[in-house]
DNA sequence: GGTGAAACGGATTCACT
DNA sequence: AGTGAATCCGTTTCACC
């Protein structure tokens, strides 16, 4: 992981569809050299994929909520399965604290949110926060670019 | 936003570097038609960019923490500025609740985390949770693919 | 809003270093 | 590990529907 790879990753993070030729200009390397470095980063799992930044609001999901779930001692396995099955769940993190998970939900309406939270009650106590705005959203810490 | 656009977005979300030719095969449209649809989605802001999925662990950031911050009434503006300036902050959400923010940090060591949390104390009370694992991480709700 | 053909430019392969 | 040249393939443009 030298500085060239870091620059490549930083550039791809800003625009994952940039061409190898452009990347080559940025790091003063030929297009095949850049392609080879990226291939290696991919097979090492450092780069795990290429994704889209979308506007959930415009896609019809105006409501994003964060739900703290205190999962019942005996229900952790079932809870995880429910998270994977629940289509509105966009993130689920197992965090320190008593049987705690933090779940990010994107929904079309409050009614839908209500139904989903009700379904969570079979496995956990919940505490819901609505996301009002997101002042910072980066894939990678900025220290990385140094 | 018809079903074809939804399929295009779903495919790009899985692999943002897929070619227009490949996308065309998926949705039974020609490459120029796909390119035109994507151009419109971009200029409408539905697609806001193309990003990378990276392994923070392999990049030297083995620790990811979620910090609940109860920001002091008079310090909200300063707090937001600090979030933007703090290079380890990868997400910061303003959430409902009393002056509450939820901040995701990626750091190289506990010492670094300690320093950062200390810097937060000028603006807020903090409550830190360490992320142990992330069973679900999607960019878009799955309901979208129907 | 879509198609197909042509022109263009980037990706990939390869021989060489 | 990287380069430069050739080939290959995808993108882009455009006339047409």
PDB file of C-alpha atoms (C1' of nucleotides) in Angstrom:
ATOM      1  CA  UNK A   1       0.000   0.000   0.000  1.00  0.00           C
ATOM      2  CA  UNK A   2       2.149   2.839  -1.228  1.00  0.00           C
ATOM      3  CA  UNK A   3       1.136   6.423  -1.841  1.00  0.00           C
ATOM      4  CA  UNK A   4       0.253   5.753  -5.474  1.00  0.00           C
ATOM      5  CA  UNK A   5      -2.336   3.173  -4.429  1.00  0.00           C
ATOM      6  CA  UNK A   6      -3.726   5.625  -1.899  1.00  0.00           C
ATOM      7  CA  UNK A   7      -4.095   8.257  -4.603  1.00  0.00           C
ATOM      8  CA  UNK A   8      -5.796   5.754  -6.902  1.00  0.00           C
ATOM      9  CA  UNK A   9      -8.239   4.764  -4.153  1.00  0.00           C
ATOM     10  CA  UNK A  10      -8.909   8.409  -3.277  1.00  0.00           C
ATOM     11  CA  UNK A  11      -9.644   9.225  -6.921  1.00  0.00           C
ATOM     12  CA  UNK A  12     -11.886   6.185  -7.375  1.00  0.00           C
ATOM     13  CA  UNK A  13     -13.718   7.066  -4.211  1.00  0.00           C
ATOM     14  CA  UNK A  14     -14.569  10.467  -5.666  1.00  0.00           C
ATOM     15  CA  UNK A  15     -15.521   8.993  -9.021  1.00  0.00           C
ATOM     16  CA  UNK A  16     -15.568   5.236  -9.424  1.00  0.00           C
ATOM     17  CA  UNK A  17     -16.149   5.539 -13.172  1.00  0.00           C
ATOM     18  CA  UNK A  18     -12.963   7.482 -13.949  1.00  0.00           C
ATOM     19  CA  UNK A  19     -10.891   5.886 -16.739  1.00  0.00           C
ATOM     20  CA  UNK A  20      -7.547   4.160 -16.204  1.00  0.00           C
ATOM     21  CA  UNK A  21      -6.038   6.686 -18.595  1.00  0.00           C
ATOM     22  CA  UNK A  22      -7.171   9.565 -16.355  1.00  0.00           C
ATOM     23  CA  UNK A  23      -5.954   7.771 -13.236  1.00  0.00           C
ATOM     24  CA  UNK A  24      -2.646   7.272 -14.995  1.00  0.00           C
ATOM     25  CA  UNK A  25      -2.282  11.027 -15.497  1.00  0.00           C
ATOM     26  CA  UNK A  26      -2.999  11.640 -11.798  1.00  0.00           C
ATOM     27  CA  UNK A  27      -0.324   9.243 -10.557  1.00  0.00           C
ATOM     28  CA  UNK A  28       2.122   9.570 -13.488  1.00  0.00           C
ATOM     29  CA  UNK A  29       1.784   5.980 -14.579  1.00  0.00           C
ATOM     30  CA  UNK A  30       0.594   4.296 -17.760  1.00  0.00           C
ATOM     31  CA  UNK A  31      -2.967   2.988 -18.083  1.00  0.00           C
ATOM     32  CA  UNK A  32      -1.895  -0.699 -17.982  1.00  0.00           C
ATOM     33  CA  UNK A  33       0.137  -0.064 -14.819  1.00  0.00           C
ATOM     34  CA  UNK A  34      -2.891   1.508 -13.127  1.00  0.00           C
ATOM     35  CA  UNK A  35      -5.136  -1.331 -14.275  1.00  0.00           C
ATOM     36  CA  UNK A  36      -2.720  -3.875 -12.836  1.00  0.00           C
ATOM     37  CA  UNK A  37      -2.552  -2.081  -9.471  1.00  0.00           C
ATOM     38  CA  UNK A  38      -6.339  -1.938  -9.281  1.00  0.00           C
ATOM     39  CA  UNK A  39      -6.614  -5.614 -10.205  1.00  0.00           C
ATOM     40  CA  UNK A  40      -4.323  -6.449  -7.287  1.00  0.00           C
ATOM     41  CA  UNK A  41      -6.205  -4.190  -4.868  1.00  0.00           C
ATOM     42  CA  UNK A  42      -9.416  -5.937  -5.900  1.00  0.00           C
ATOM     43  CA  UNK A  43      -8.063  -9.463  -5.478  1.00  0.00           C
ATOM     44  CA  UNK A  44      -6.540  -8.514  -2.109  1.00  0.00           C
ATOM     45  CA  UNK A  45     -10.004  -7.311  -1.057  1.00  0.00           C
ATOM     46  CA  UNK A  46      -8.837  -3.766  -0.312  1.00  0.00           C
ATOM     47  CA  UNK A  47     -11.291  -2.632  -2.981  1.00  0.00           C
ATOM     48  CA  UNK A  48     -14.401  -4.731  -2.404  1.00  0.00           C
ATOM     49  CA  UNK A  49     -16.596  -3.163  -5.070  1.00  0.00           C
ATOM     50  CA  UNK A  50     -17.869  -0.117  -6.885  1.00  0.00           C
ATOM     51  CA  UNK A  51     -21.110   1.500  -5.839  1.00  0.00           C
ATOM     52  CA  UNK A  52     -23.534   4.303  -6.512  1.00  0.00           C
ATOM     53  CA  UNK A  53     -24.332   7.372  -4.493  1.00  0.00           C
ATOM     54  CA  UNK A  54     -28.084   7.876  -4.796  1.00  0.00           C
ATOM     55  CA  UNK A  55     -30.592  10.365  -3.485  1.00  0.00           C
ATOM     56  CA  UNK A  56     -32.919   8.211  -1.401  1.00  0.00           C
ATOM     57  CA  UNK A  57     -35.375  11.089  -1.210  1.00  0.00           C
ATOM     58  CA  UNK A  58     -35.745  11.233  -4.999  1.00  0.00           C
ATOM     59  CA  UNK A  59     -36.036   7.446  -5.157  1.00  0.00           C
ATOM     60  CA  UNK A  60     -39.130   7.638  -2.961  1.00  0.00           C
ATOM     61  CA  UNK A  61     -37.554   6.994   0.460  1.00  0.00           C
ATOM     62  CA  UNK A  62     -37.845  10.371   2.178  1.00  0.00           C
ATOM     63  CA  UNK A  63     -37.475   8.996   5.691  1.00  0.00           C
ATOM     64  CA  UNK A  64     -34.253   7.588   7.129  1.00  0.00           C
ATOM     65  CA  UNK A  65     -34.239   6.437  10.729  1.00  0.00           C
ATOM     66  CA  UNK A  66     -31.647   5.057  13.116  1.00  0.00           C
ATOM     67  CA  UNK A  67     -32.939   2.435  15.508  1.00  0.00           C
ATOM     68  CA  UNK A  68     -31.076   1.300  18.592  1.00  0.00           C
ATOM     69  CA  UNK A  69     -32.107  -2.250  19.337  1.00  0.00           C
ATOM     70  CA  UNK A  70     -31.536  -3.982  22.655  1.00  0.00           C
ATOM     71  CA  UNK A  71     -31.896  -7.525  21.473  1.00  0.00           C
ATOM     72  CA  UNK A  72     -33.306 -10.138  23.865  1.00  0.00           C
ATOM     73  CA  UNK A  73     -30.608 -12.573  25.021  1.00  0.00           C
ATOM     74  CA  UNK A  74     -32.174 -15.584  23.296  1.00  0.00           C
ATOM     75  CA  UNK A  75     -33.181 -13.798  20.107  1.00  0.00           C
ATOM     76  CA  UNK A  76     -29.878 -12.556  18.666  1.00  0.00           C
ATOM     77  CA  UNK A  77     -29.669 -15.125  15.873  1.00  0.00           C
ATOM     78  CA  UNK A  78     -33.304 -14.548  14.867  1.00  0.00           C
ATOM     79  CA  UNK A  79     -32.796 -10.800  15.026  1.00  0.00           C
ATOM     80  CA  UNK A  80     -29.880 -10.919  12.581  1.00  0.00           C
ATOM     81  CA  UNK A  81     -31.909 -13.065  10.195  1.00  0.00           C
ATOM     82  CA  UNK A  82     -34.751 -10.554  10.423  1.00  0.00           C
ATOM     83  CA  UNK A  83     -32.346  -7.704   9.590  1.00  0.00           C
ATOM     84  CA  UNK A  84     -31.181  -9.504   6.449  1.00  0.00           C
ATOM     85  CA  UNK A  85     -34.752 -10.276   5.441  1.00  0.00           C
ATOM     86  CA  UNK A  86     -36.155  -6.837   6.183  1.00  0.00           C
ATOM     87  CA  UNK A  87     -35.907  -4.978   2.902  1.00  0.00           C
ATOM     88  CA  UNK A  88     -35.964  -1.511   4.451  1.00  0.00           C
ATOM     89  CA  UNK A  89     -32.814  -2.170   6.473  1.00  0.00           C
ATOM     90  CA  UNK A  90     -29.877  -0.485   4.760  1.00  0.00           C
ATOM     91  CA  UNK A  91     -27.331  -0.882   7.560  1.00  0.00           C
ATOM     92  CA  UNK A  92     -27.126  -3.001  10.686  1.00  0.00           C
ATOM     93  CA  UNK A  93     -24.169  -2.723  13.041  1.00  0.00           C
ATOM     94  CA  UNK A  94     -23.489  -4.913  16.046  1.00  0.00           C
ATOM     95  CA  UNK A  95     -22.119  -2.499  18.626  1.00  0.00           C
ATOM     96  CA  UNK A  96     -20.722  -2.738  22.134  1.00  0.00           C
ATOM     97  CA  UNK A  97     -23.241  -2.433  24.950  1.00  0.00           C
ATOM     98  CA  UNK A  98     -25.821  -4.890  26.173  1.00  0.00           C
ATOM     99  CA  UNK A  99     -26.985  -6.895  23.146  1.00  0.00           C
ATOM    100  CA  UNK A 100     -27.012  -3.676  21.160  1.00  0.00           C
ATOM    101  CA  UNK A 101     -27.461  -3.191  17.441  1.00  0.00           C
ATOM    102  CA  UNK A 102     -27.794   0.023  15.509  1.00  0.00           C
ATOM    103  CA  UNK A 103     -29.985  -0.225  12.421  1.00  0.00           C
ATOM    104  CA  UNK A 104     -30.443   2.289   9.611  1.00  0.00           C
ATOM    105  CA  UNK A 105     -33.828   2.132   7.867  1.00  0.00           C
ATOM    106  CA  UNK A 106     -35.000   3.891   4.702  1.00  0.00           C
ATOM    107  CA  UNK A 107     -38.781   4.025   4.321  1.00  0.00           C
ATOM    108  CA  UNK A 108     -41.471   5.551   2.151  1.00  0.00           C
ATOM    109  CA  UNK A 109     -43.786   6.617   4.954  1.00  0.00           C
ATOM    110  CA  UNK A 110     -44.221   6.834   8.706  1.00  0.00           C
ATOM    111  CA  UNK A 111     -46.845   4.110   8.462  1.00  0.00           C
ATOM    112  CA  UNK A 112     -44.236   1.812   6.949  1.00  0.00           C
ATOM    113  CA  UNK A 113     -41.738   2.758   9.663  1.00  0.00           C
ATOM    114  CA  UNK A 114     -44.343   2.009  12.298  1.00  0.00           C
ATOM    115  CA  UNK A 115     -44.960  -1.459  10.852  1.00  0.00           C
ATOM    116  CA  UNK A 116     -41.263  -2.247  10.694  1.00  0.00           C
ATOM    117  CA  UNK A 117     -40.602  -1.093  14.254  1.00  0.00           C
ATOM    118  CA  UNK A 118     -43.508  -3.251  15.398  1.00  0.00           C
ATOM    119  CA  UNK A 119     -41.871  -6.256  13.700  1.00  0.00           C
ATOM    120  CA  UNK A 120     -38.658  -5.517  15.604  1.00  0.00           C
ATOM    121  CA  UNK A 121     -40.457  -5.825  18.953  1.00  0.00           C
ATOM    122  CA  UNK A 122     -40.463  -9.617  18.648  1.00  0.00           C
ATOM    123  CA  UNK A 123     -36.686  -9.574  19.060  1.00  0.00           C
ATOM    124  CA  UNK A 124     -35.718  -6.389  20.842  1.00  0.00           C
ATOM    125  CA  UNK A 125     -36.538  -3.180  22.643  1.00  0.00           C
ATOM    126  CA  UNK A 126     -36.136  -0.264  20.260  1.00  0.00           C
ATOM    127  CA  UNK A 127     -35.225   3.377  20.492  1.00  0.00           C
ATOM    128  CA  UNK A 128     -35.746   5.296  17.251  1.00  0.00           C
ATOM    129  CA  UNK A 129     -34.070   8.502  16.044  1.00  0.00           C
ATOM    130  CA  UNK A 130     -35.040  10.205  12.795  1.00  0.00           C
ATOM    131  CA  UNK A 131     -32.189  11.511  10.647  1.00  0.00           C
ATOM    132  CA  UNK A 132     -32.808  15.219  10.008  1.00  0.00           C
ATOM    133  CA  UNK A 133     -29.688  15.890   7.957  1.00  0.00           C
ATOM    134  CA  UNK A 134     -26.293  14.411   7.259  1.00  0.00           C
ATOM    135  CA  UNK A 135     -23.591  17.123   7.409  1.00  0.00           C
ATOM    136  CA  UNK A 136     -20.756  14.643   6.681  1.00  0.00           C
ATOM    137  CA  UNK A 137     -20.825  11.478   4.558  1.00  0.00           C
ATOM    138  CA  UNK A 138     -17.499  10.072   3.382  1.00  0.00           C
ATOM    139  CA  UNK A 139     -16.545   6.489   2.512  1.00  0.00           C
ATOM    140  CA  UNK A 140     -13.036   6.794   3.870  1.00  0.00           C
ATOM    141  CA  UNK A 141     -11.408   8.957   6.578  1.00  0.00           C
ATOM    142  CA  UNK A 142      -9.723  12.056   5.164  1.00  0.00           C
ATOM    143  CA  UNK A 143      -6.488  11.263   6.966  1.00  0.00           C
ATOM    144  CA  UNK A 144      -6.087   8.689   4.261  1.00  0.00           C
ATOM    145  CA  UNK A 145      -5.331  11.308   1.617  1.00  0.00           C
ATOM    146  CA  UNK A 146      -2.192  12.634   3.313  1.00  0.00           C
TER     147      UNK A 146
ATOM    148  CA  UNK B   1     -38.627   6.730 -12.741  1.00  0.00           C
ATOM    149  CA  UNK B   2     -39.819   3.631 -14.524  1.00  0.00           C
ATOM    150  CA  UNK B   3     -38.802   0.050 -13.896  1.00  0.00           C
ATOM    151  CA  UNK B   4     -35.971   0.209 -16.418  1.00  0.00           C
ATOM    152  CA  UNK B   5     -34.330   3.060 -14.503  1.00  0.00           C
ATOM    153  CA  UNK B   6     -34.750   1.103 -11.288  1.00  0.00           C
ATOM    154  CA  UNK B   7     -33.008  -1.899 -12.863  1.00  0.00           C
ATOM    155  CA  UNK B   8     -30.203   0.334 -14.128  1.00  0.00           C
ATOM    156  CA  UNK B   9     -29.717   1.848 -10.671  1.00  0.00           C
ATOM    157  CA  UNK B  10     -29.822  -1.570  -9.020  1.00  0.00           C
ATOM    158  CA  UNK B  11     -27.175  -2.885 -11.425  1.00  0.00           C
ATOM    159  CA  UNK B  12     -24.943   0.174 -10.986  1.00  0.00           C
ATOM    160  CA  UNK B  13     -25.303  -0.129  -7.246  1.00  0.00           C
ATOM    161  CA  UNK B  14     -23.928  -3.669  -7.404  1.00  0.00           C
ATOM    162  CA  UNK B  15     -21.151  -2.654  -9.796  1.00  0.00           C
ATOM    163  CA  UNK B  16     -20.723   1.005 -10.651  1.00  0.00           C
ATOM    164  CA  UNK B  17     -18.118   0.184 -13.307  1.00  0.00           C
ATOM    165  CA  UNK B  18     -20.385  -2.009 -15.456  1.00  0.00           C
ATOM    166  CA  UNK B  19     -20.419  -0.914 -19.117  1.00  0.00           C
ATOM    167  CA  UNK B  20     -23.395   0.669 -20.857  1.00  0.00           C
ATOM    168  CA  UNK B  21     -23.298  -2.242 -23.283  1.00  0.00           C
ATOM    169  CA  UNK B  22     -23.758  -4.715 -20.405  1.00  0.00           C
ATOM    170  CA  UNK B  23     -26.493  -2.582 -18.842  1.00  0.00           C
ATOM    171  CA  UNK B  24     -28.192  -2.525 -22.231  1.00  0.00           C
ATOM    172  CA  UNK B  25     -28.334  -6.327 -22.276  1.00  0.00           C
ATOM    173  CA  UNK B  26     -29.867  -6.360 -18.788  1.00  0.00           C
ATOM    174  CA  UNK B  27     -32.691  -3.987 -19.658  1.00  0.00           C
ATOM    175  CA  UNK B  28     -33.067  -4.892 -23.361  1.00  0.00           C
ATOM    176  CA  UNK B  29     -32.039  -1.474 -24.606  1.00  0.00           C
ATOM    177  CA  UNK B  30     -29.176  -0.212 -26.752  1.00  0.00           C
ATOM    178  CA  UNK B  31     -26.032   1.257 -25.192  1.00  0.00           C
ATOM    179  CA  UNK B  32     -26.836   4.844 -26.295  1.00  0.00           C
ATOM    180  CA  UNK B  33     -30.325   4.555 -24.782  1.00  0.00           C
ATOM    181  CA  UNK B  34     -28.859   3.456 -21.452  1.00  0.00           C
ATOM    182  CA  UNK B  35     -26.240   6.220 -21.552  1.00  0.00           C
ATOM    183  CA  UNK B  36     -28.962   8.814 -22.154  1.00  0.00           C
ATOM    184  CA  UNK B  37     -31.087   7.520 -19.253  1.00  0.00           C
ATOM    185  CA  UNK B  38     -28.087   7.619 -16.917  1.00  0.00           C
ATOM    186  CA  UNK B  39     -27.182  11.134 -18.077  1.00  0.00           C
ATOM    187  CA  UNK B  40     -30.698  12.261 -17.139  1.00  0.00           C
ATOM    188  CA  UNK B  41     -30.596  10.495 -13.762  1.00  0.00           C
ATOM    189  CA  UNK B  42     -27.300  12.246 -13.062  1.00  0.00           C
ATOM    190  CA  UNK B  43     -28.496  15.703 -14.013  1.00  0.00           C
ATOM    191  CA  UNK B  44     -31.700  15.199 -12.009  1.00  0.00           C
ATOM    192  CA  UNK B  45     -29.494  14.344  -9.018  1.00  0.00           C
ATOM    193  CA  UNK B  46     -31.030  10.889  -8.527  1.00  0.00           C
ATOM    194  CA  UNK B  47     -27.547   9.506  -9.136  1.00  0.00           C
ATOM    195  CA  UNK B  48     -25.215  11.816  -7.217  1.00  0.00           C
ATOM    196  CA  UNK B  49     -21.975   9.986  -7.888  1.00  0.00           C
ATOM    197  CA  UNK B  50     -20.032   6.761  -8.160  1.00  0.00           C
ATOM    198  CA  UNK B  51     -18.034   5.486  -5.233  1.00  0.00           C
ATOM    199  CA  UNK B  52     -15.809   2.729  -3.961  1.00  0.00           C
ATOM    200  CA  UNK B  53     -16.438   0.033  -1.390  1.00  0.00           C
ATOM    201  CA  UNK B  54     -13.209  -0.339   0.572  1.00  0.00           C
ATOM    202  CA  UNK B  55     -12.013  -2.479   3.440  1.00  0.00           C
ATOM    203  CA  UNK B  56     -11.180   0.085   6.139  1.00  0.00           C
ATOM    204  CA  UNK B  57      -9.409  -2.625   8.091  1.00  0.00           C
ATOM    205  CA  UNK B  58      -6.964  -3.313   5.267  1.00  0.00           C
ATOM    206  CA  UNK B  59      -6.453   0.398   4.737  1.00  0.00           C
ATOM    207  CA  UNK B  60      -5.152   0.701   8.284  1.00  0.00           C
ATOM    208  CA  UNK B  61      -8.364   1.791  10.060  1.00  0.00           C
ATOM    209  CA  UNK B  62      -9.252  -1.283  12.135  1.00  0.00           C
ATOM    210  CA  UNK B  63     -11.474   0.605  14.563  1.00  0.00           C
ATOM    211  CA  UNK B  64     -14.872   2.048  13.691  1.00  0.00           C
ATOM    212  CA  UNK B  65     -16.868   3.742  16.418  1.00  0.00           C
ATOM    213  CA  UNK B  66     -20.302   5.344  16.659  1.00  0.00           C
ATOM    214  CA  UNK B  67     -20.474   8.361  18.923  1.00  0.00           C
ATOM    215  CA  UNK B  68     -23.697   9.872  20.188  1.00  0.00           C
ATOM    216  CA  UNK B  69     -23.103  13.539  20.819  1.00  0.00           C
ATOM    217  CA  UNK B  70     -25.377  15.733  22.924  1.00  0.00           C
ATOM    218  CA  UNK B  71     -24.232  19.072  21.618  1.00  0.00           C
ATOM    219  CA  UNK B  72     -24.322  22.076  23.945  1.00  0.00           C
ATOM    220  CA  UNK B  73     -27.092  24.538  22.996  1.00  0.00           C
ATOM    221  CA  UNK B  74     -24.660  27.302  22.028  1.00  0.00           C
ATOM    222  CA  UNK B  75     -22.112  25.118  20.265  1.00  0.00           C
ATOM    223  CA  UNK B  76     -24.062  23.508  17.448  1.00  0.00           C
ATOM    224  CA  UNK B  77     -22.512  25.600  14.673  1.00  0.00           C
ATOM    225  CA  UNK B  78     -18.991  25.048  16.003  1.00  0.00           C
ATOM    226  CA  UNK B  79     -19.680  21.354  16.416  1.00  0.00           C
ATOM    227  CA  UNK B  80     -20.681  20.960  12.764  1.00  0.00           C
ATOM    228  CA  UNK B  81     -17.545  22.808  11.659  1.00  0.00           C
ATOM    229  CA  UNK B  82     -15.469  20.496  13.838  1.00  0.00           C
ATOM    230  CA  UNK B  83     -17.097  17.444  12.239  1.00  0.00           C
ATOM    231  CA  UNK B  84     -16.189  18.680   8.759  1.00  0.00           C
ATOM    232  CA  UNK B  85     -12.641  19.468   9.858  1.00  0.00           C
ATOM    233  CA  UNK B  86     -12.075  16.248  11.784  1.00  0.00           C
ATOM    234  CA  UNK B  87     -10.503  13.884   9.275  1.00  0.00           C
ATOM    235  CA  UNK B  88     -11.504  10.707  11.084  1.00  0.00           C
ATOM    236  CA  UNK B  89     -15.229  11.514  10.838  1.00  0.00           C
ATOM    237  CA  UNK B  90     -16.727   9.459   8.038  1.00  0.00           C
ATOM    238  CA  UNK B  91     -20.392  10.137   8.799  1.00  0.00           C
ATOM    239  CA  UNK B  92     -22.230  12.710  10.875  1.00  0.00           C
ATOM    240  CA  UNK B  93     -26.017  12.663  11.161  1.00  0.00           C
ATOM    241  CA  UNK B  94     -28.169  15.244  12.851  1.00  0.00           C
ATOM    242  CA  UNK B  95     -30.891  13.201  14.539  1.00  0.00           C
ATOM    243  CA  UNK B  96     -34.013  13.896  16.548  1.00  0.00           C
ATOM    244  CA  UNK B  97     -33.557  14.161  20.289  1.00  0.00           C
ATOM    245  CA  UNK B  98     -32.027  16.915  22.358  1.00  0.00           C
ATOM    246  CA  UNK B  99     -29.227  18.478  20.269  1.00  0.00           C
ATOM    247  CA  UNK B 100     -28.269  14.999  19.172  1.00  0.00           C
ATOM    248  CA  UNK B 101     -25.805  13.946  16.507  1.00  0.00           C
ATOM    249  CA  UNK B 102     -24.582  10.494  15.631  1.00  0.00           C
ATOM    250  CA  UNK B 103     -21.019  10.374  14.340  1.00  0.00           C
ATOM    251  CA  UNK B 104     -19.151   7.481  12.714  1.00  0.00           C
ATOM    252  CA  UNK B 105     -15.386   7.531  13.193  1.00  0.00           C
ATOM    253  CA  UNK B 106     -12.700   5.371  11.570  1.00  0.00           C
ATOM    254  CA  UNK B 107      -9.398   5.372  13.420  1.00  0.00           C
ATOM    255  CA  UNK B 108      -6.032   3.646  13.447  1.00  0.00           C
ATOM    256  CA  UNK B 109      -5.756   3.131  17.188  1.00  0.00           C
ATOM    257  CA  UNK B 110      -7.547   3.518  20.505  1.00  0.00           C
ATOM    258  CA  UNK B 111      -5.137   6.312  21.376  1.00  0.00           C
ATOM    259  CA  UNK B 112      -6.299   8.210  18.323  1.00  0.00           C
ATOM    260  CA  UNK B 113      -9.941   7.565  19.251  1.00  0.00           C
ATOM    261  CA  UNK B 114      -9.262   8.830  22.736  1.00  0.00           C
ATOM    262  CA  UNK B 115      -7.755  12.073  21.403  1.00  0.00           C
ATOM    263  CA  UNK B 116     -10.668  12.649  19.038  1.00  0.00           C
ATOM    264  CA  UNK B 117     -13.290  12.013  21.712  1.00  0.00           C
ATOM    265  CA  UNK B 118     -11.462  14.452  23.955  1.00  0.00           C
ATOM    266  CA  UNK B 119     -11.687  17.102  21.215  1.00  0.00           C
ATOM    267  CA  UNK B 120     -15.452  16.495  21.038  1.00  0.00           C
ATOM    268  CA  UNK B 121     -15.866  17.406  24.706  1.00  0.00           C
ATOM    269  CA  UNK B 122     -15.509  21.108  23.877  1.00  0.00           C
ATOM    270  CA  UNK B 123     -18.841  20.941  22.081  1.00  0.00           C
ATOM    271  CA  UNK B 124     -20.808  18.021  23.448  1.00  0.00           C
ATOM    272  CA  UNK B 125     -21.289  15.167  25.862  1.00  0.00           C
ATOM    273  CA  UNK B 126     -20.416  11.908  24.158  1.00  0.00           C
ATOM    274  CA  UNK B 127     -21.473   8.301  24.377  1.00  0.00           C
ATOM    275  CA  UNK B 128     -19.301   5.937  22.365  1.00  0.00           C
ATOM    276  CA  UNK B 129     -20.141   2.525  20.932  1.00  0.00           C
ATOM    277  CA  UNK B 130     -17.581   0.384  19.119  1.00  0.00           C
ATOM    278  CA  UNK B 131     -18.761  -1.383  15.961  1.00  0.00           C
ATOM    279  CA  UNK B 132     -18.069  -5.100  16.383  1.00  0.00           C
ATOM    280  CA  UNK B 133     -19.498  -6.229  13.049  1.00  0.00           C
ATOM    281  CA  UNK B 134     -21.831  -5.047  10.313  1.00  0.00           C
ATOM    282  CA  UNK B 135     -24.261  -7.823   9.325  1.00  0.00           C
ATOM    283  CA  UNK B 136     -26.061  -5.623   6.743  1.00  0.00           C
ATOM    284  CA  UNK B 137     -24.643  -2.817   4.602  1.00  0.00           C
ATOM    285  CA  UNK B 138     -26.642  -1.783   1.534  1.00  0.00           C
ATOM    286  CA  UNK B 139     -26.754   1.571  -0.254  1.00  0.00           C
ATOM    287  CA  UNK B 140     -30.430   1.335  -1.111  1.00  0.00           C
ATOM    288  CA  UNK B 141     -33.421  -0.459   0.471  1.00  0.00           C
ATOM    289  CA  UNK B 142     -34.132  -3.804  -1.152  1.00  0.00           C
ATOM    290  CA  UNK B 143     -37.787  -2.945  -1.648  1.00  0.00           C
ATOM    291  CA  UNK B 144     -36.459  -0.856  -4.453  1.00  0.00           C
ATOM    292  CA  UNK B 145     -35.672  -3.871  -6.607  1.00  0.00           C
ATOM    293  CA  UNK B 146     -39.302  -5.086  -6.842  1.00  0.00           C
TER     294      UNK B 146
ATOM    295  C1'  DG C   1     -37.162   8.041 -26.477  1.00  0.00           C
ATOM    296  C1'  DG C   2     -35.412   4.678 -29.119  1.00  0.00           C
ATOM    297  C1'  DT C   3     -32.156   2.346 -32.934  1.00  0.00           C
ATOM    298  C1'  DG C   4     -28.045   1.084 -35.747  1.00  0.00           C
ATOM    299  C1'  DA C   5     -23.668   2.456 -37.959  1.00  0.00           C
ATOM    300  C1'  DA C   6     -19.446   5.008 -37.891  1.00  0.00           C
ATOM    301  C1'  DA C   7     -15.886   7.401 -35.569  1.00  0.00           C
ATOM    302  C1'  DC C   8     -13.469   7.853 -31.554  1.00  0.00           C
ATOM    303  C1'  DG C   9     -11.143   6.842 -27.316  1.00  0.00           C
ATOM    304  C1'  DG C  10     -10.082   3.896 -23.559  1.00  0.00           C
ATOM    305  C1'  DA C  11      -8.994  -1.008 -22.103  1.00  0.00           C
ATOM    306  C1'  DT C  12      -6.301  -4.946 -22.748  1.00  0.00           C
ATOM    307  C1'  DT C  13      -2.648  -7.723 -24.340  1.00  0.00           C
ATOM    308  C1'  DC C  14       2.037  -8.451 -25.217  1.00  0.00           C
ATOM    309  C1'  DA C  15       6.924  -8.083 -26.139  1.00  0.00           C
ATOM    310  C1'  DC C  16      10.457  -5.722 -23.956  1.00  0.00           C
ATOM    311  C1'  DT C  17      12.822  -3.664 -19.980  1.00  0.00           C
TER     312       DT C  17
ATOM    313  C1'  DA D   1       6.546  -3.527 -11.756  1.00  0.00           C
ATOM    314  C1'  DG D   2       6.229  -0.468 -15.639  1.00  0.00           C
ATOM    315  C1'  DT D   3       6.249   0.983 -20.731  1.00  0.00           C
ATOM    316  C1'  DG D   4       4.638   1.649 -25.501  1.00  0.00           C
ATOM    317  C1'  DA D   5       2.309  -0.227 -29.521  1.00  0.00           C
ATOM    318  C1'  DA D   6      -1.346  -2.873 -31.452  1.00  0.00           C
ATOM    319  C1'  DT D   7      -5.671  -4.787 -31.054  1.00  0.00           C
ATOM    320  C1'  DC D   8     -10.109  -4.940 -29.241  1.00  0.00           C
ATOM    321  C1'  DC D   9     -14.160  -3.271 -27.342  1.00  0.00           C
ATOM    322  C1'  DG D  10     -17.168   0.150 -25.427  1.00  0.00           C
ATOM    323  C1'  DT D  11     -18.697   4.896 -25.821  1.00  0.00           C
ATOM    324  C1'  DT D  12     -20.348   8.627 -28.336  1.00  0.00           C
ATOM    325  C1'  DT D  13     -22.332  10.939 -32.079  1.00  0.00           C
ATOM    326  C1'  DC D  14     -25.614  11.265 -35.533  1.00  0.00           C
ATOM    327  C1'  DA D  15     -29.076  10.376 -39.032  1.00  0.00           C
ATOM    328  C1'  DC D  16     -33.327   8.155 -38.890  1.00  0.00           C
ATOM    329  C1'  DC D  17     -37.618   6.274 -36.863  1.00  0.00           C
TER     330       DC D  17
END
